[in-house]
PDB file of C-alpha atoms in Angstrom:
ATOM      1  CA  MET L  13      94.017  38.497 161.283  1.00 79.00           C
ATOM      2  CA  ALA L  14      94.602  41.870 162.969  1.00 92.00           C
ATOM      3  CA  TYR L  15      97.866  43.682 162.431  1.00 98.00           C
ATOM      4  CA  ASP L  16     100.366  43.890 165.264  1.00 98.00           C
ATOM      5  CA  LEU L  17     101.128  47.454 164.207  1.00 98.00           C
ATOM      6  CA  ILE L  18      99.654  49.995 161.819  1.00 98.00           C
ATOM      7  CA  THR L  19     101.524  53.276 161.454  1.00 98.00           C
ATOM      8  CA  MET L  20     100.226  56.426 159.786  1.00 98.00           C
ATOM      9  CA  GLY L  21     102.334  59.306 158.538  1.00 98.00           C
ATOM     10  CA  ARG L  22     105.402  60.258 156.589  1.00 98.00           C
ATOM     11  CA  ILE L  23     107.139  58.410 153.749  1.00 98.00           C
ATOM     12  CA  GLY L  24     109.777  59.459 151.253  1.00 98.00           C
ATOM     13  CA  VAL L  25     113.088  58.648 149.648  1.00 98.00           C
ATOM     14  CA  ASP L  26     116.251  59.256 151.664  1.00 97.00           C
ATOM     15  CA  LEU L  27     119.265  60.157 149.537  1.00 96.00           C
ATOM     16  CA  TYR L  28     122.190  59.839 151.930  1.00 95.00           C
ATOM     17  CA  PRO L  29     125.833  60.654 151.104  1.00 96.00           C
ATOM     18  CA  LEU L  30     128.113  57.673 150.794  1.00 95.00           C
ATOM     19  CA  GLN L  31     130.895  59.911 152.109  1.00 93.00           C
ATOM     20  CA  THR L  32     130.972  61.089 155.716  1.00 92.00           C
ATOM     21  CA  GLY L  33     132.326  64.399 156.925  1.00 95.00           C
ATOM     22  CA  VAL L  34     131.820  65.949 153.485  1.00 96.00           C
ATOM     23  CA  PRO L  35     129.576  69.014 152.904  1.00 96.00           C
ATOM     24  CA  LEU L  36     126.692  68.378 150.544  1.00 96.00           C
ATOM     25  CA  PRO L  37     128.121  70.550 147.722  1.00 97.00           C
ATOM     26  CA  GLN L  38     131.179  68.291 147.591  1.00 97.00           C
ATOM     27  CA  VAL L  39     129.387  64.930 147.894  1.00 97.00           C
ATOM     28  CA  THR L  40     129.719  62.873 144.710  1.00 96.00           C
ATOM     29  CA  SER L  41     127.685  59.734 145.458  1.00 97.00           C
ATOM     30  CA  PHE L  42     124.496  58.907 147.322  1.00 96.00           C
ATOM     31  CA  GLY L  43     122.595  55.828 148.468  1.00 96.00           C
ATOM     32  CA  LYS L  44     118.821  55.583 147.989  1.00 97.00           C
ATOM     33  CA  PHE L  45     116.735  54.318 150.922  1.00 97.00           C
ATOM     34  CA  LEU L  46     113.137  54.218 152.079  1.00 98.00           C
ATOM     35  CA  GLY L  47     112.567  56.986 154.636  1.00 97.00           C
ATOM     36  CA  GLY L  48     109.929  58.714 156.744  1.00 97.00           C
ATOM     37  CA  SER L  49     109.436  58.121 160.450  1.00 97.00           C
ATOM     38  CA  ALA L  50     106.115  56.255 160.368  1.00 98.00           C
ATOM     39  CA  SER L  51     107.346  54.011 157.562  1.00 98.00           C
ATOM     40  CA  ASN L  52     110.654  53.330 159.315  1.00 98.00           C
ATOM     41  CA  VAL L  53     108.870  52.334 162.532  1.00 98.00           C
ATOM     42  CA  ALA L  54     106.779  49.825 160.567  1.00 98.00           C
ATOM     43  CA  VAL L  55     109.960  48.448 158.985  1.00 98.00           C
ATOM     44  CA  ALA L  56     111.682  48.218 162.382  1.00 98.00           C
ATOM     45  CA  ALA L  57     108.794  46.269 163.914  1.00 98.00           C
ATOM     46  CA  ALA L  58     108.550  43.986 160.860  1.00 98.00           C
ATOM     47  CA  ARG L  59     112.278  43.221 161.224  1.00 98.00           C
ATOM     48  CA  LEU L  60     111.441  42.049 164.762  1.00 98.00           C
ATOM     49  CA  GLY L  61     108.846  39.603 163.450  1.00 98.00           C
ATOM     50  CA  HIS L  62     105.597  41.558 163.570  1.00 98.00           C
ATOM     51  CA  ARG L  63     102.779  41.933 161.046  1.00 98.00           C
ATOM     52  CA  THR L  64     102.846  45.614 160.131  1.00 98.00           C
ATOM     53  CA  ALA L  65     101.291  48.048 157.674  1.00 98.00           C
ATOM     54  CA  VAL L  66     101.609  51.761 156.966  1.00 98.00           C
ATOM     55  CA  ILE L  67      98.974  54.309 155.955  1.00 98.00           C
ATOM     56  CA  THR L  68     100.556  56.976 153.771  1.00 98.00           C
ATOM     57  CA  ARG L  69     100.661  58.416 150.248  1.00 98.00           C
ATOM     58  CA  THR L  70     103.316  58.875 147.581  1.00 98.00           C
ATOM     59  CA  GLY L  71     103.618  60.610 144.260  1.00 98.00           C
ATOM     60  CA  ASP L  72     102.461  58.752 141.156  1.00 98.00           C
ATOM     61  CA  ASP L  73     106.048  58.498 139.943  1.00 98.00           C
ATOM     62  CA  PRO L  74     109.071  56.131 139.858  1.00 98.00           C
ATOM     63  CA  PHE L  75     110.115  57.068 143.397  1.00 98.00           C
ATOM     64  CA  GLY L  76     106.619  56.104 144.548  1.00 98.00           C
ATOM     65  CA  THR L  77     107.028  52.739 142.821  1.00 98.00           C
ATOM     66  CA  TYR L  78     110.382  52.319 144.564  1.00 98.00           C
ATOM     67  CA  LEU L  79     108.783  52.911 147.974  1.00 98.00           C
ATOM     68  CA  HIS L  80     106.138  50.235 147.336  1.00 98.00           C
ATOM     69  CA  GLU L  81     108.872  47.803 146.359  1.00 98.00           C
ATOM     70  CA  ALA L  82     110.955  48.714 149.407  1.00 98.00           C
ATOM     71  CA  LEU L  83     108.056  48.304 151.843  1.00 98.00           C
ATOM     72  CA  SER L  84     107.164  44.927 150.368  1.00 98.00           C
ATOM     73  CA  GLY L  85     110.789  43.871 150.532  1.00 98.00           C
ATOM     74  CA  PHE L  86     110.879  44.701 154.236  1.00 98.00           C
ATOM     75  CA  GLY L  87     107.667  42.747 154.873  1.00 98.00           C
ATOM     76  CA  VAL L  88     105.445  45.797 155.455  1.00 98.00           C
ATOM     77  CA  ASP L  89     101.931  45.676 153.989  1.00 98.00           C
ATOM     78  CA  ASP L  90     101.546  48.551 151.509  1.00 98.00           C
ATOM     79  CA  ARG L  91      97.814  48.189 150.750  1.00 98.00           C
ATOM     80  CA  TRP L  92      97.092  51.649 152.256  1.00 98.00           C
ATOM     81  CA  VAL L  93      99.911  53.405 150.409  1.00 98.00           C
ATOM     82  CA  THR L  94      98.210  55.276 147.580  1.00 98.00           C
ATOM     83  CA  PRO L  95      99.396  57.713 144.879  1.00 98.00           C
ATOM     84  CA  VAL L  96      98.503  61.402 144.666  1.00 98.00           C
ATOM     85  CA  PRO L  97      98.490  62.582 141.045  1.00 97.00           C
ATOM     86  CA  GLY L  98     100.366  65.826 140.484  1.00 97.00           C
ATOM     87  CA  LEU L  99     102.486  65.735 143.633  1.00 98.00           C
ATOM     88  CA  PRO L 100     106.052  64.355 143.602  1.00 98.00           C
ATOM     89  CA  THR L 101     107.246  61.754 146.073  1.00 98.00           C
ATOM     90  CA  PRO L 102     109.278  63.600 148.758  1.00 98.00           C
ATOM     91  CA  VAL L 103     113.060  63.368 148.779  1.00 98.00           C
ATOM     92  CA  THR L 104     115.295  64.035 151.790  1.00 97.00           C
ATOM     93  CA  PHE L 105     119.028  64.728 151.716  1.00 97.00           C
ATOM     94  CA  CYS L 106     121.317  64.842 154.725  1.00 96.00           C
ATOM     95  CA  GLU L 107     124.898  65.692 155.588  1.00 96.00           C
ATOM     96  CA  ILE L 108     126.838  63.326 157.824  1.00 95.00           C
ATOM     97  CA  PHE L 109     129.234  64.850 160.325  1.00 95.00           C
ATOM     98  CA  PRO L 110     129.627  62.278 163.121  1.00 94.00           C
ATOM     99  CA  PRO L 111     129.095  62.054 165.989  1.00 91.00           C
ATOM    100  CA  ASP L 112     126.260  64.559 166.393  1.00 91.00           C
ATOM    101  CA  ASP L 113     125.704  66.790 163.367  1.00 94.00           C
ATOM    102  CA  PHE L 114     123.343  65.472 160.692  1.00 96.00           C
ATOM    103  CA  PRO L 115     121.570  68.357 158.923  1.00 95.00           C
ATOM    104  CA  LEU L 116     118.434  67.354 157.010  1.00 95.00           C
ATOM    105  CA  TYR L 117     117.104  68.939 153.830  1.00 96.00           C
ATOM    106  CA  PHE L 118     113.475  68.064 153.094  1.00 97.00           C
ATOM    107  CA  TYR L 119     112.093  68.462 149.558  1.00 97.00           C
ATOM    108  CA  ARG L 120     108.332  68.298 150.126  1.00 97.00           C
ATOM    109  CA  GLN L 121     107.102  71.025 147.757  1.00 95.00           C
ATOM    110  CA  PRO L 122     104.548  72.066 146.719  1.00 96.00           C
ATOM    111  CA  LYS L 123     103.077  69.637 149.260  1.00 98.00           C
ATOM    112  CA  ALA L 124     103.995  66.171 150.469  1.00 98.00           C
ATOM    113  CA  PRO L 125     101.570  63.449 149.339  1.00 98.00           C
ATOM    114  CA  ASP L 126     101.577  61.991 152.868  1.00 98.00           C
ATOM    115  CA  LEU L 127      99.744  65.131 153.996  1.00 98.00           C
ATOM    116  CA  GLU L 128      96.931  64.278 151.565  1.00 98.00           C
ATOM    117  CA  ILE L 129      95.654  61.332 153.626  1.00 98.00           C
ATOM    118  CA  ASP L 130      91.856  61.725 153.702  1.00 98.00           C
ATOM    119  CA  ALA L 131      89.648  60.646 156.597  1.00 98.00           C
ATOM    120  CA  HIS L 132      87.013  59.281 154.204  1.00 97.00           C
ATOM    121  CA  GLU L 133      89.508  56.809 152.757  1.00 96.00           C
ATOM    122  CA  LEU L 134      90.667  55.277 156.045  1.00 98.00           C
ATOM    123  CA  ASP L 135      90.001  51.642 156.912  1.00 98.00           C
ATOM    124  CA  LEU L 136      88.749  52.473 160.389  1.00 98.00           C
ATOM    125  CA  ASP L 137      87.961  48.860 161.265  1.00 97.00           C
ATOM    126  CA  ALA L 138      91.572  47.840 160.608  1.00 98.00           C
ATOM    127  CA  ILE L 139      92.842  50.835 162.585  1.00 98.00           C
ATOM    128  CA  ARG L 140      90.664  49.953 165.553  1.00 98.00           C
ATOM    129  CA  GLY L 141      91.589  46.272 165.309  1.00 98.00           C
ATOM    130  CA  ALA L 142      95.377  46.683 165.253  1.00 98.00           C
ATOM    131  CA  ARG L 143      97.185  45.738 168.443  1.00 98.00           C
ATOM    132  CA  ILE L 144      99.168  48.994 168.177  1.00 98.00           C
ATOM    133  CA  PHE L 145      98.292  52.093 166.167  1.00 98.00           C
ATOM    134  CA  TRP L 146     101.049  54.705 165.719  1.00 98.00           C
ATOM    135  CA  VAL L 147     100.612  58.315 164.563  1.00 98.00           C
ATOM    136  CA  THR L 148     103.007  61.257 164.338  1.00 98.00           C
ATOM    137  CA  GLY L 149     103.014  64.978 164.958  1.00 98.00           C
ATOM    138  CA  THR L 150     103.827  65.664 161.307  1.00 97.00           C
ATOM    139  CA  GLY L 151     100.420  64.276 160.395  1.00 98.00           C
ATOM    140  CA  LEU L 152      98.828  67.148 162.320  1.00 98.00           C
ATOM    141  CA  SER L 153     100.682  69.884 160.449  1.00 98.00           C
ATOM    142  CA  GLU L 154      98.302  70.300 157.466  1.00 97.00           C
ATOM    143  CA  GLU L 155      94.878  69.351 156.165  1.00 98.00           C
ATOM    144  CA  PRO L 156      93.464  66.911 155.225  1.00 98.00           C
ATOM    145  CA  SER L 157      96.036  64.791 157.104  1.00 98.00           C
ATOM    146  CA  ARG L 158      95.248  66.602 160.375  1.00 98.00           C
ATOM    147  CA  THR L 159      91.552  65.720 160.280  1.00 98.00           C
ATOM    148  CA  ALA L 160      92.357  62.164 159.145  1.00 98.00           C
ATOM    149  CA  THR L 161      94.823  61.642 161.989  1.00 98.00           C
ATOM    150  CA  LEU L 162      92.439  62.934 164.644  1.00 98.00           C
ATOM    151  CA  ALA L 163      89.517  60.975 163.142  1.00 98.00           C
ATOM    152  CA  ALA L 164      91.548  57.764 163.225  1.00 98.00           C
ATOM    153  CA  LEU L 165      92.505  58.395 166.853  1.00 98.00           C
ATOM    154  CA  ALA L 166      88.943  59.207 167.863  1.00 98.00           C
ATOM    155  CA  HIS L 167      87.559  56.092 166.162  1.00 97.00           C
ATOM    156  CA  ARG L 168      90.174  53.885 167.772  1.00 97.00           C
ATOM    157  CA  ALA L 169      89.195  55.349 171.157  1.00 95.00           C
ATOM    158  CA  LYS L 170      92.287  53.934 172.899  1.00 95.00           C
ATOM    159  CA  ALA L 171      91.520  50.360 171.835  1.00 94.00           C
ATOM    160  CA  GLY L 172      94.714  48.383 172.339  1.00 94.00           C
ATOM    161  CA  THR L 173      97.840  50.527 172.445  1.00 98.00           C
ATOM    162  CA  THR L 174      97.787  53.901 170.663  1.00 98.00           C
ATOM    163  CA  VAL L 175     101.164  55.619 170.290  1.00 98.00           C
ATOM    164  CA  PHE L 176     101.636  59.302 169.517  1.00 98.00           C
ATOM    165  CA  ASP L 177     105.152  60.019 168.252  1.00 98.00           C
ATOM    166  CA  LEU L 178     105.429  63.754 168.934  1.00 98.00           C
ATOM    167  CA  ASP L 179     107.754  64.063 165.905  1.00 97.00           C
ATOM    168  CA  TRP L 180     108.164  67.851 165.980  1.00 97.00           C
ATOM    169  CA  ARG L 181     109.354  69.291 162.650  1.00 96.00           C
ATOM    170  CA  PRO L 182     108.726  73.052 162.773  1.00 95.00           C
ATOM    171  CA  MET L 183     109.554  73.480 159.068  1.00 95.00           C
ATOM    172  CA  PHE L 184     106.428  71.455 158.206  1.00 96.00           C
ATOM    173  CA  TRP L 185     104.100  73.908 159.970  1.00 96.00           C
ATOM    174  CA  LYS L 186     102.923  77.134 158.358  1.00 93.00           C
ATOM    175  CA  ASP L 187     102.459  78.515 161.874  1.00 93.00           C
ATOM    176  CA  PRO L 188     104.494  76.482 164.394  1.00 92.00           C
ATOM    177  CA  ALA L 189     102.926  78.401 167.281  1.00 91.00           C
ATOM    178  CA  SER L 190      99.552  76.848 166.388  1.00 95.00           C
ATOM    179  CA  ALA L 191     100.685  73.274 167.019  1.00 96.00           C
ATOM    180  CA  ARG L 192     100.004  72.793 170.734  1.00 96.00           C
ATOM    181  CA  PRO L 193      96.177  72.589 170.619  1.00 97.00           C
ATOM    182  CA  PHE L 194      96.372  69.880 167.962  1.00 98.00           C
ATOM    183  CA  TYR L 195      98.967  67.988 170.000  1.00 98.00           C
ATOM    184  CA  ALA L 196      96.675  68.267 173.026  1.00 97.00           C
ATOM    185  CA  GLU L 197      93.745  66.836 171.062  1.00 98.00           C
ATOM    186  CA  ALA L 198      95.870  63.902 169.860  1.00 98.00           C
ATOM    187  CA  LEU L 199      97.090  63.206 173.395  1.00 98.00           C
ATOM    188  CA  ARG L 200      93.476  62.824 174.563  1.00 97.00           C
ATOM    189  CA  HIS L 201      93.234  59.670 172.436  1.00 97.00           C
ATOM    190  CA  THR L 202      96.735  58.357 173.154  1.00 97.00           C
ATOM    191  CA  THR L 203      97.914  55.608 175.498  1.00 98.00           C
ATOM    192  CA  VAL L 204     101.662  56.098 174.842  1.00 98.00           C
ATOM    193  CA  ALA L 205     103.441  59.386 174.045  1.00 98.00           C
ATOM    194  CA  VAL L 206     107.047  59.406 172.811  1.00 98.00           C
ATOM    195  CA  GLY L 207     109.272  62.431 172.278  1.00 98.00           C
ATOM    196  CA  ASN L 208     112.540  64.182 172.993  1.00 96.00           C
ATOM    197  CA  LEU L 209     112.861  67.235 175.227  1.00 95.00           C
ATOM    198  CA  ASP L 210     112.107  69.707 172.427  1.00 95.00           C
ATOM    199  CA  GLU L 211     109.052  67.717 171.382  1.00 97.00           C
ATOM    200  CA  VAL L 212     107.573  67.336 174.851  1.00 96.00           C
ATOM    201  CA  GLU L 213     108.035  71.055 175.399  1.00 96.00           C
ATOM    202  CA  VAL L 214     106.049  71.784 172.235  1.00 96.00           C
ATOM    203  CA  ALA L 215     103.317  69.397 173.362  1.00 96.00           C
ATOM    204  CA  THR L 216     103.095  70.425 177.014  1.00 95.00           C
ATOM    205  CA  GLY L 217     105.041  73.656 177.582  1.00 95.00           C
ATOM    206  CA  VAL L 218     107.259  71.773 180.052  1.00 95.00           C
ATOM    207  CA  ARG L 219     110.883  70.780 179.479  1.00 95.00           C
ATOM    208  CA  GLU L 220     112.159  69.261 182.736  1.00 96.00           C
ATOM    209  CA  PRO L 221     111.951  65.503 182.008  1.00 96.00           C
ATOM    210  CA  ARG L 222     109.933  64.245 184.971  1.00 96.00           C
ATOM    211  CA  ALA L 223     107.605  67.226 184.936  1.00 97.00           C
ATOM    212  CA  ALA L 224     107.165  66.808 181.177  1.00 97.00           C
ATOM    213  CA  ALA L 225     106.386  63.104 181.608  1.00 97.00           C
ATOM    214  CA  GLN L 226     103.772  63.971 184.208  1.00 97.00           C
ATOM    215  CA  ALA L 227     102.308  66.633 181.905  1.00 97.00           C
ATOM    216  CA  LEU L 228     101.921  64.017 179.169  1.00 98.00           C
ATOM    217  CA  LEU L 229     100.192  61.680 181.610  1.00 98.00           C
ATOM    218  CA  ASP L 230      97.937  64.504 182.751  1.00 97.00           C
ATOM    219  CA  ALA L 231      97.051  65.160 179.091  1.00 96.00           C
ATOM    220  CA  GLY L 232      95.572  61.689 178.794  1.00 95.00           C
ATOM    221  CA  CYS L 233      98.202  59.090 178.008  1.00 97.00           C
ATOM    222  CA  GLU L 234      99.086  56.074 180.172  1.00 98.00           C
ATOM    223  CA  LEU L 235     102.811  55.889 179.407  1.00 98.00           C
ATOM    224  CA  ALA L 236     105.156  58.825 178.754  1.00 98.00           C
ATOM    225  CA  VAL L 237     108.536  58.177 177.136  1.00 98.00           C
ATOM    226  CA  VAL L 238     110.905  61.144 177.251  1.00 98.00           C
ATOM    227  CA  LYS L 239     114.188  60.913 175.351  1.00 97.00           C
ATOM    228  CA  GLN L 240     116.942  62.898 177.058  1.00 94.00           C
ATOM    229  CA  GLY L 241     119.778  62.599 174.545  1.00 88.00           C
ATOM    230  CA  PRO L 242     123.098  61.797 176.310  1.00 86.00           C
ATOM    231  CA  LYS L 243     121.210  61.227 179.572  1.00 92.00           C
ATOM    232  CA  GLY L 244     119.242  58.341 178.095  1.00 94.00           C
ATOM    233  CA  VAL L 245     115.504  57.797 178.241  1.00 98.00           C
ATOM    234  CA  LEU L 246     112.904  58.245 180.970  1.00 98.00           C
ATOM    235  CA  ALA L 247     109.638  56.303 180.944  1.00 98.00           C
ATOM    236  CA  VAL L 248     106.837  56.911 183.451  1.00 98.00           C
ATOM    237  CA  SER L 249     103.477  55.136 183.536  1.00 98.00           C
ATOM    238  CA  ALA L 250     100.206  56.271 185.025  1.00 97.00           C
ATOM    239  CA  ASN L 251     100.303  53.350 187.477  1.00 94.00           C
ATOM    240  CA  GLY L 252     103.488  54.724 189.057  1.00 92.00           C
ATOM    241  CA  GLU L 253     106.038  52.470 187.344  1.00 95.00           C
ATOM    242  CA  SER L 254     109.083  54.278 185.991  1.00 97.00           C
ATOM    243  CA  ALA L 255     112.429  53.486 184.391  1.00 98.00           C
ATOM    244  CA  GLU L 256     115.391  55.692 183.532  1.00 97.00           C
ATOM    245  CA  VAL L 257     117.930  54.007 181.292  1.00 97.00           C
ATOM    246  CA  PRO L 258     121.288  55.393 180.095  1.00 96.00           C
ATOM    247  CA  PRO L 259     122.234  55.208 176.417  1.00 93.00           C
ATOM    248  CA  LEU L 260     124.182  52.227 175.144  1.00 95.00           C
ATOM    249  CA  PRO L 261     127.754  53.163 174.187  1.00 96.00           C
ATOM    250  CA  VAL L 262     128.185  53.391 170.418  1.00 96.00           C
ATOM    251  CA  SER L 263     130.471  54.938 167.838  1.00 95.00           C
ATOM    252  CA  VAL L 264     127.934  57.038 165.937  1.00 95.00           C
ATOM    253  CA  LEU L 265     128.069  57.081 162.146  1.00 95.00           C
ATOM    254  CA  ASN L 266     124.622  58.534 161.403  1.00 94.00           C
ATOM    255  CA  GLY L 267     122.176  59.386 164.186  1.00 93.00           C
ATOM    256  CA  LEU L 268     119.219  59.707 161.814  1.00 94.00           C
ATOM    257  CA  GLY L 269     116.822  56.781 162.104  1.00 95.00           C
ATOM    258  CA  ALA L 270     117.859  55.839 165.635  1.00 96.00           C
ATOM    259  CA  GLY L 271     114.556  57.155 166.990  1.00 96.00           C
ATOM    260  CA  ASP L 272     112.592  55.046 164.515  1.00 98.00           C
ATOM    261  CA  ALA L 273     114.505  51.921 165.533  1.00 98.00           C
ATOM    262  CA  PHE L 274     113.736  52.849 169.137  1.00 98.00           C
ATOM    263  CA  GLY L 275     110.054  53.090 168.175  1.00 98.00           C
ATOM    264  CA  GLY L 276     109.949  49.725 166.461  1.00 98.00           C
ATOM    265  CA  SER L 277     111.587  48.058 169.448  1.00 98.00           C
ATOM    266  CA  LEU L 278     109.278  49.921 171.829  1.00 98.00           C
ATOM    267  CA  CYS L 279     106.322  48.407 169.976  1.00 98.00           C
ATOM    268  CA  ASP L 280     107.959  44.979 170.121  1.00 98.00           C
ATOM    269  CA  GLY L 281     108.365  45.229 173.885  1.00 98.00           C
ATOM    270  CA  LEU L 282     104.825  46.481 174.430  1.00 98.00           C
ATOM    271  CA  LEU L 283     103.437  43.649 172.304  1.00 98.00           C
ATOM    272  CA  ALA L 284     105.447  41.138 174.324  1.00 98.00           C
ATOM    273  CA  GLY L 285     104.242  42.568 177.634  1.00 97.00           C
ATOM    274  CA  LEU L 286     107.768  43.130 178.937  1.00 98.00           C
ATOM    275  CA  ASP L 287     108.519  45.201 182.014  1.00 97.00           C
ATOM    276  CA  LEU L 288     109.219  48.891 181.454  1.00 98.00           C
ATOM    277  CA  GLU L 289     112.969  48.833 182.116  1.00 98.00           C
ATOM    278  CA  THR L 290     113.525  45.906 179.755  1.00 98.00           C
ATOM    279  CA  ILE L 291     111.517  47.640 177.032  1.00 98.00           C
ATOM    280  CA  MET L 292     113.590  50.811 177.391  1.00 98.00           C
ATOM    281  CA  ARG L 293     116.925  48.961 177.419  1.00 98.00           C
ATOM    282  CA  ARG L 294     116.023  47.033 174.280  1.00 98.00           C
ATOM    283  CA  ALA L 295     114.721  50.145 172.525  1.00 98.00           C
ATOM    284  CA  ASN L 296     117.880  52.067 173.443  1.00 97.00           C
ATOM    285  CA  ALA L 297     119.997  49.249 172.024  1.00 98.00           C
ATOM    286  CA  ALA L 298     117.999  49.193 168.782  1.00 98.00           C
ATOM    287  CA  GLY L 299     118.499  52.940 168.370  1.00 97.00           C
ATOM    288  CA  ALA L 300     122.212  52.683 169.081  1.00 97.00           C
ATOM    289  CA  ILE L 301     122.649  49.941 166.480  1.00 98.00           C
ATOM    290  CA  VAL L 302     121.081  52.078 163.758  1.00 98.00           C
ATOM    291  CA  ALA L 303     123.178  55.074 164.844  1.00 96.00           C
ATOM    292  CA  SER L 304     126.251  52.981 164.086  1.00 97.00           C
ATOM    293  CA  ARG L 305     125.119  52.457 160.472  1.00 96.00           C
ATOM    294  CA  LEU L 306     124.773  54.751 157.466  1.00 92.00           C
ATOM    295  CA  GLU L 307     121.199  54.070 156.408  1.00 91.00           C
ATOM    296  CA  CYS L 308     117.906  54.022 158.327  1.00 93.00           C
ATOM    297  CA  SER L 309     115.256  51.584 157.076  1.00 96.00           C
ATOM    298  CA  SER L 310     117.599  48.854 155.876  1.00 96.00           C
ATOM    299  CA  ALA L 311     119.692  49.258 159.053  1.00 97.00           C
ATOM    300  CA  MET L 312     116.903  48.235 161.425  1.00 98.00           C
ATOM    301  CA  PRO L 313     118.209  45.532 163.766  1.00 98.00           C
ATOM    302  CA  THR L 314     117.055  41.983 164.342  1.00 98.00           C
ATOM    303  CA  ALA L 315     116.176  40.668 167.791  1.00 98.00           C
ATOM    304  CA  GLU L 316     119.463  38.750 167.805  1.00 98.00           C
ATOM    305  CA  GLU L 317     121.462  41.924 167.119  1.00 98.00           C
ATOM    306  CA  ILE L 318     119.684  43.757 169.939  1.00 98.00           C
ATOM    307  CA  ALA L 319     120.357  40.913 172.352  1.00 98.00           C
ATOM    308  CA  ALA L 320     124.031  40.797 171.330  1.00 98.00           C
ATOM    309  CA  ALA L 321     124.452  44.533 171.924  1.00 98.00           C
ATOM    310  CA  LEU L 322     122.856  44.268 175.357  1.00 98.00           C
ATOM    311  CA  ASP L 323     125.043  41.282 176.263  1.00 98.00           C
ATOM    312  CA  ALA L 324     128.153  43.198 175.172  1.00 97.00           C
ATOM    313  CA  GLY L 325     127.060  46.384 176.960  1.00 97.00           C
ATOM    314  CA  ALA L 326     127.826  48.389 173.818  1.00 97.00           C
ATOM    315  CA  VAL L 327     127.376  48.369 170.053  1.00 97.00           C
ATOM    316  CA  LEU L 328     130.577  46.781 168.792  1.00 93.00           C
TER     317      LEU L 328
END
């Protein structure tokens, strides 16, 4: 049976403070969670009832073992999660200053194992057969992950739905100015592009939301999803359909992970064949729910929680 969703990209351990509003030097206790955008999206879609898997790599260490156990516990197939001897599993710390300040500290030295994905080791038949295949901009930042990501996209050749999460993290690039050509190549093989204003500007050189959405469509995708922060989300399709949806009111505890919940719900809506506005409203609600919670992966909402938030008109 084909997977509903296969994601490819980052994984790691999130060590989040159990105290909010406290600078990292003064934090005394942390919670340990599965992290990494591609992995979180797979978890979010699994929580909504879909058969998902992730292609990534960890260190050959106890944190790597933990991530396998966490993925399995969330119902995500980990068969393509493999160890890289000699490289440690990445760890990410954050500080939590609600409502809108959540500094991240990535420990991915000397190199993150998830950037060691090799094109020769990919199950290309499974990638082509998945109903949705999801890749991220981080996967383009270094070799051999860059070649593997582009090879997977080229082999899939827009079969089904292919999502490119622009996922711009300049600290992962040795030369951030070199990113745009690789983003352009990925967009050629993409049916759906998702990113915030900073990310679409990196990909297209355009920042105004509607112009940026059109630039993404012109680059090859069929649906452009542009996140506008407090102004909500804009989605424009190549067939002329569009939807602009405001954010759902929420008391933010930790904004990290909201975008991954949005992504999992986006996949859910696309798989269900829902209309564009409904997909965006549900995805916005999923993101808002996670923003109201401390953790990311284990905070991903159920379909019932999303429906309740939409019925209430806010995350209560």
